């Protein structure tokens, strides 16, 4: 208890958690209001069930010592992977693993559908940080192989569900952790360049190569094509592949600088159906209701949140905390960029939630657990270090 | 720079964090910039416009199509509001029963168990519940049949027809999707299953009509069931909600009228044709020979004026109006505009434009006056997000008045029907049809046309085509009707049938020749040779043949030549023109002046016919200009005309040379400029001699065929009878017996059953194959100018042509005579006669068809 008191006292002194915590709470408040615009019942559930559970878990996540967290990181990461495998087992009945939107991503538990991939994200970041905390092997190209393999396992399992959106956040998190952990930038830039080349080549193949040379699945190709069409002003696909994105962009654009306000926005969404408006497309609701100012405000809050995470990382002396915070920041930022990017028409449509804002128990729960862990690290800034970490 | 950074931030970890923070700023900045771009300026405007457009609910308000009236104000076509009953397609397909059964099963098993079931398990679980709902469906069909007072088989047939039609549409859509997928995957040789490419047609999500034209009482009974269903549904939903709140299992489904939620009465505008069927009473006491009876006959005529009034049909993509005047026109952007990111403007709406399922005129006045009759629909636009409503009222279509007298039309249609009780359009012993292998035999049904025109103003008061066309034919045997090229019931012969006019030309030619001065009004020509050219028998007088001992007409003037219909006389006129300053080209010039070879613009689609151009005729080689001109004078070459053109030409002759284009639509209803008339500047003597010849043709008994009028008498059963026997009416007539090209079987749709004729599939009735002769012989014409005895000039012109009928005077003459009787009965010739026996029944004798 004395430890907790010390932690709370530490949190009361000015630190970067002062940026992250209010930003997170403000985002969740915006989220509840935005969900209430389109799905009042879901907003009620989010507010009265999901949010209290998530806040409680955040407080619990603030308690354990980082050393304990580090020690349980690998076992819990293993459990997460086990659950991901469980989702894919063909004999598991649909009553336990329902197929929602064509994906086997959830376990049906009383009260909510639990999404193991959200849990995996948290323990992946912790495991990665625990792995790198005193190493310097990643300074060589060969030393990067293991972390990449470690990333490939959850990414492959999640892709098999399939859930491309969640799978997308792992690579940027690894990349950011490697940058912070002192991996050589030339190695990372080379790998990043290679990755960019693959993306560009894929787009070129989608646009110009014949059907038998395509690498992505048919629906993925269509989404990329429709996104490019829409970005170039061609609305010929708006009743087909570009339907959701066109609607989201129209709703954002129509919001203008000040937004429609609560009443009008509610009426608009009642009559202009946007699929997944309370979930993946929630940013369109925000911009429509609060306009450009609301949209930029939310992006700014994410900027503050991520900056807060990076700030905690900069101030804590615990190597586990340092890298964990960077990993979480990268994951959240990736989710925000992909989600907002697809809503604004600069990235193709994929299923990914907007952290703290989108409706969903698992997503909110584990995002708050991330915040709780960051606060945990922030509350122990003067932890004794055996030696300087990540200084090469 | 790097050194300075190292001095400020010595630790590598913090420098790296700064690098990452820079990345964060860049990404966040990019998102913010894109948000600003979308929500400001032109992009914001375009998005706002697009959103508002999509939030607008437009309800169309149907317009009323204009009515069609005859010259006496009788209603021929009108839009009449009515009620149909529609049923949702899910009921037809069986989906409704299965969905209800699945919902009942879900309630019975509970949500958790239901979620855990596979699709096959769910299907098995739902099956026991399905019988109850199928019974409801069956009961509904039976009740609907009872309400509409129809045999259940009729409703069942309609049910199957809907399923078949939608099934075909779905199959087409799915086949298209499958083809597209196959094209994409072709290179991988990957097969595509039906399930993968199943594409529903829009009709699967719509309702379909099963009952039509319900009376208010019937409609009320449908609403009783629909209201019960609604009440029951409300109670059911309330019970479900209460059970949910109390945490109880859902109550059992006790709804008995649920199926009626899928039944919708719909108000529709029907096109109604009150004169579609009409009963007339014909006096048979003036019919020739054995057809004559003392007792009148009552006849029901179907499809009165159907060719003229026309009919409606659903618009097709192939229709010109589909593309020329769409309801919604989306502006297309150029490539450069697309590249510049220009948003397409909202679609332009033309309330008078056409969209799928719209009815348009398919034939007759319904088609030709479509733009006038149609009107413009109105609309109510409701802003869904504000509830604000604006209404633009519809503009009804304008009414159209025809020049037809529909009562007279019905009477003539009855006269010219194939009914043996009248029998004028059945080949008779006195018809003198030439004995040819495929020539008309006694008893054969004849086809033809009749036109009656008011000489004063060129208004057509009756125009009959035989065989006729009734709405029932179009509805029940449309394919057979339109593929019957042998009798072509779809062709409106008065305007679209083209025939060589034969000797009906002769009065016109005589008038032209006298006006040109190449023939003195009473100048006699030497016809003793019996033929035109010494060395050829091709062009001869009809009397010059071995059976008559090579008799000839001696010396005759124009009126006498018209009386006996001498060919040689008119051939000599052609020769005179040839050697005069006018040249042979003057013959077609005169015919053109009489309106031949050109469309009159009568208000309906019409044929221009064929007339050789004067310069073309003059340019023919060798002796062909002379021979062609000679044959033109007797209507046997270089000229094909419609019955309407013949009527208009003789009306111009009767007027003394004033040509008035004929019309079937009253001048008040005609769009565009007034009809253009012109003068032929005929000399009074020319008109006089031409009419004198026609007068003698109808009224001069003479001694024998050498001086008797060709329309004076007929010989039914060997007894002489006058052709024209209408008291109080004076007739000027000219017959024509035009040698006609044989009618040959054609390839496309030649059979009665719609299948193309071929060697292996001959015509089912005639056994003819492609190119075989179906009919041959002469077209029989009579044109008559009539006036009441006390009138100075003719008031009406009557033209009748009978295809392959035989001798003009003998075949068409009695028909013209009966039409004259009909004209008199209807009060057109002299004082209105006392009421005919059918007059009392006339008002209520018309039966409409919508």
PDB file of C-alpha atoms in Angstrom, chain A residues 94-95 108 139 176 179-180 182-183 185 211-212 232-233 235 238-239 246 250-254 256-257 260 264 267-268 271-272 287 292 296 299 306 310 313-314 322 326 333 337 340 344 346 390-392, chain B residues 10-14 16-17 19-21 23-24 27-28 31-32 34-36 38-40 43-44 47-48 50-52 54-55 112 115-117 181 184 187-188 333 338-339 341-344 384-386:
ATOM      1  CA  UNK A  94     -19.752 -20.971 -33.474  1.00  0.00           C
ATOM      2  CA  UNK A  95     -21.486 -20.394 -30.183  1.00  0.00           C
ATOM      3  CA  UNK A 108     -18.188 -15.127 -26.959  1.00  0.00           C
ATOM      4  CA  UNK A 139      22.583  -3.412 -33.501  1.00  0.00           C
ATOM      5  CA  UNK A 176       9.458   2.208 -33.303  1.00  0.00           C
ATOM      6  CA  UNK A 179      14.458   2.850 -33.294  1.00  0.00           C
ATOM      7  CA  UNK A 180      14.214   3.654 -29.585  1.00  0.00           C
ATOM      8  CA  UNK A 182      19.164   1.843 -30.653  1.00  0.00           C
ATOM      9  CA  UNK A 183      19.062  -0.369 -33.734  1.00  0.00           C
ATOM     10  CA  UNK A 185      19.051   3.476 -38.567  1.00  0.00           C
ATOM     11  CA  UNK A 211      -5.540 -10.612 -63.124  1.00  0.00           C
ATOM     12  CA  UNK A 212      -3.302 -13.676 -62.983  1.00  0.00           C
ATOM     13  CA  UNK A 232      -8.962  11.223 -58.079  1.00  0.00           C
ATOM     14  CA  UNK A 233     -12.585  12.419 -58.101  1.00  0.00           C
ATOM     15  CA  UNK A 235     -17.317   8.524 -58.255  1.00  0.00           C
ATOM     16  CA  UNK A 238     -19.718   4.874 -55.044  1.00  0.00           C
ATOM     17  CA  UNK A 239     -22.526   2.364 -55.138  1.00  0.00           C
ATOM     18  CA  UNK A 246     -17.502   7.812 -50.246  1.00  0.00           C
ATOM     19  CA  UNK A 250     -19.139  13.057 -47.805  1.00  0.00           C
ATOM     20  CA  UNK A 251     -20.209  13.176 -44.175  1.00  0.00           C
ATOM     21  CA  UNK A 252     -16.836  14.604 -43.097  1.00  0.00           C
ATOM     22  CA  UNK A 253     -16.831  17.179 -45.901  1.00  0.00           C
ATOM     23  CA  UNK A 254     -20.401  18.231 -45.247  1.00  0.00           C
ATOM     24  CA  UNK A 256     -17.590  22.006 -42.612  1.00  0.00           C
ATOM     25  CA  UNK A 257     -15.658  24.032 -40.084  1.00  0.00           C
ATOM     26  CA  UNK A 260     -23.761  20.033 -37.879  1.00  0.00           C
ATOM     27  CA  UNK A 264     -28.819  17.723 -37.117  1.00  0.00           C
ATOM     28  CA  UNK A 267     -30.929  13.257 -38.060  1.00  0.00           C
ATOM     29  CA  UNK A 268     -28.382  12.980 -40.841  1.00  0.00           C
ATOM     30  CA  UNK A 271     -31.309   8.975 -42.767  1.00  0.00           C
ATOM     31  CA  UNK A 272     -27.915   8.502 -44.405  1.00  0.00           C
ATOM     32  CA  UNK A 287     -16.155  15.553 -38.056  1.00  0.00           C
ATOM     33  CA  UNK A 292     -13.134  20.527 -38.833  1.00  0.00           C
ATOM     34  CA  UNK A 296      -8.459  18.521 -35.585  1.00  0.00           C
ATOM     35  CA  UNK A 299      -6.229  14.454 -33.828  1.00  0.00           C
ATOM     36  CA  UNK A 306       1.237   9.842 -27.983  1.00  0.00           C
ATOM     37  CA  UNK A 310       6.852   9.246 -25.452  1.00  0.00           C
ATOM     38  CA  UNK A 313       9.289   6.931 -21.968  1.00  0.00           C
ATOM     39  CA  UNK A 314      11.825   9.737 -21.935  1.00  0.00           C
ATOM     40  CA  UNK A 322      10.976   3.050 -21.856  1.00  0.00           C
ATOM     41  CA  UNK A 326       7.251   3.604 -27.231  1.00  0.00           C
ATOM     42  CA  UNK A 333      -0.566   6.189 -33.571  1.00  0.00           C
ATOM     43  CA  UNK A 337      -3.397   7.062 -38.851  1.00  0.00           C
ATOM     44  CA  UNK A 340      -8.549   8.427 -39.790  1.00  0.00           C
ATOM     45  CA  UNK A 344     -10.595  10.780 -44.990  1.00  0.00           C
ATOM     46  CA  UNK A 346      -6.118   8.667 -48.114  1.00  0.00           C
ATOM     47  CA  UNK A 390      19.966   1.915 -25.137  1.00  0.00           C
ATOM     48  CA  UNK A 391      23.014   4.190 -25.164  1.00  0.00           C
ATOM     49  CA  UNK A 392      25.387   2.995 -27.833  1.00  0.00           C
TER      50      UNK A 392
ATOM     51  CA  UNK B  10      23.743  13.547 -25.074  1.00  0.00           C
ATOM     52  CA  UNK B  11      21.757  10.323 -24.720  1.00  0.00           C
ATOM     53  CA  UNK B  12      21.109   8.293 -27.874  1.00  0.00           C
ATOM     54  CA  UNK B  13      17.778   7.017 -26.526  1.00  0.00           C
ATOM     55  CA  UNK B  14      16.439  10.549 -26.122  1.00  0.00           C
ATOM     56  CA  UNK B  16      15.863   8.589 -30.998  1.00  0.00           C
ATOM     57  CA  UNK B  17      12.716   9.558 -29.094  1.00  0.00           C
ATOM     58  CA  UNK B  19      13.180  11.375 -34.055  1.00  0.00           C
ATOM     59  CA  UNK B  20      10.043   9.383 -33.307  1.00  0.00           C
ATOM     60  CA  UNK B  21       8.311  12.508 -31.992  1.00  0.00           C
ATOM     61  CA  UNK B  23       7.453  11.341 -37.078  1.00  0.00           C
ATOM     62  CA  UNK B  24       4.406  11.758 -34.853  1.00  0.00           C
ATOM     63  CA  UNK B  27       1.699  12.093 -39.376  1.00  0.00           C
ATOM     64  CA  UNK B  28      -0.625  14.077 -37.142  1.00  0.00           C
ATOM     65  CA  UNK B  31      -4.161  13.984 -40.981  1.00  0.00           C
ATOM     66  CA  UNK B  32      -5.049  17.490 -39.806  1.00  0.00           C
ATOM     67  CA  UNK B  34      -6.477  16.387 -44.986  1.00  0.00           C
ATOM     68  CA  UNK B  35      -9.279  17.148 -42.510  1.00  0.00           C
ATOM     69  CA  UNK B  36      -8.981  20.844 -43.330  1.00  0.00           C
ATOM     70  CA  UNK B  38     -12.173  18.016 -46.836  1.00  0.00           C
ATOM     71  CA  UNK B  39     -14.104  20.389 -44.632  1.00  0.00           C
ATOM     72  CA  UNK B  40     -13.408  23.706 -46.321  1.00  0.00           C
ATOM     73  CA  UNK B  43     -14.829  20.105 -51.429  1.00  0.00           C
ATOM     74  CA  UNK B  44     -17.015  21.039 -48.463  1.00  0.00           C
ATOM     75  CA  UNK B  47     -19.997  17.156 -50.088  1.00  0.00           C
ATOM     76  CA  UNK B  48     -22.767  19.239 -48.560  1.00  0.00           C
ATOM     77  CA  UNK B  50     -24.207  15.501 -52.318  1.00  0.00           C
ATOM     78  CA  UNK B  51     -25.402  14.846 -48.769  1.00  0.00           C
ATOM     79  CA  UNK B  52     -28.437  17.078 -49.096  1.00  0.00           C
ATOM     80  CA  UNK B  54     -29.178  12.015 -50.699  1.00  0.00           C
ATOM     81  CA  UNK B  55     -31.214  13.197 -47.765  1.00  0.00           C
ATOM     82  CA  UNK B 112     -27.561 -18.898 -27.377  1.00  0.00           C
ATOM     83  CA  UNK B 115     -26.182 -18.906 -32.476  1.00  0.00           C
ATOM     84  CA  UNK B 116     -24.263 -22.115 -32.037  1.00  0.00           C
ATOM     85  CA  UNK B 117     -26.112 -23.939 -34.816  1.00  0.00           C
ATOM     86  CA  UNK B 181     -16.241 -13.372 -62.885  1.00  0.00           C
ATOM     87  CA  UNK B 184     -11.618 -12.118 -64.684  1.00  0.00           C
ATOM     88  CA  UNK B 187      -6.614 -17.101 -67.135  1.00  0.00           C
ATOM     89  CA  UNK B 188      -6.507 -19.263 -64.030  1.00  0.00           C
ATOM     90  CA  UNK B 333     -17.379  14.639 -66.554  1.00  0.00           C
ATOM     91  CA  UNK B 338     -12.036  13.892 -63.287  1.00  0.00           C
ATOM     92  CA  UNK B 339      -8.276  14.358 -63.108  1.00  0.00           C
ATOM     93  CA  UNK B 341     -10.977  16.245 -58.878  1.00  0.00           C
ATOM     94  CA  UNK B 342     -14.186  17.944 -59.994  1.00  0.00           C
ATOM     95  CA  UNK B 343     -17.191  16.454 -58.197  1.00  0.00           C
ATOM     96  CA  UNK B 344     -20.052  15.507 -60.530  1.00  0.00           C
ATOM     97  CA  UNK B 384     -35.453  13.731 -44.390  1.00  0.00           C
ATOM     98  CA  UNK B 385     -33.363  15.496 -41.793  1.00  0.00           C
ATOM     99  CA  UNK B 386     -35.591  18.559 -41.423  1.00  0.00           C
TER     100      UNK B 386
END
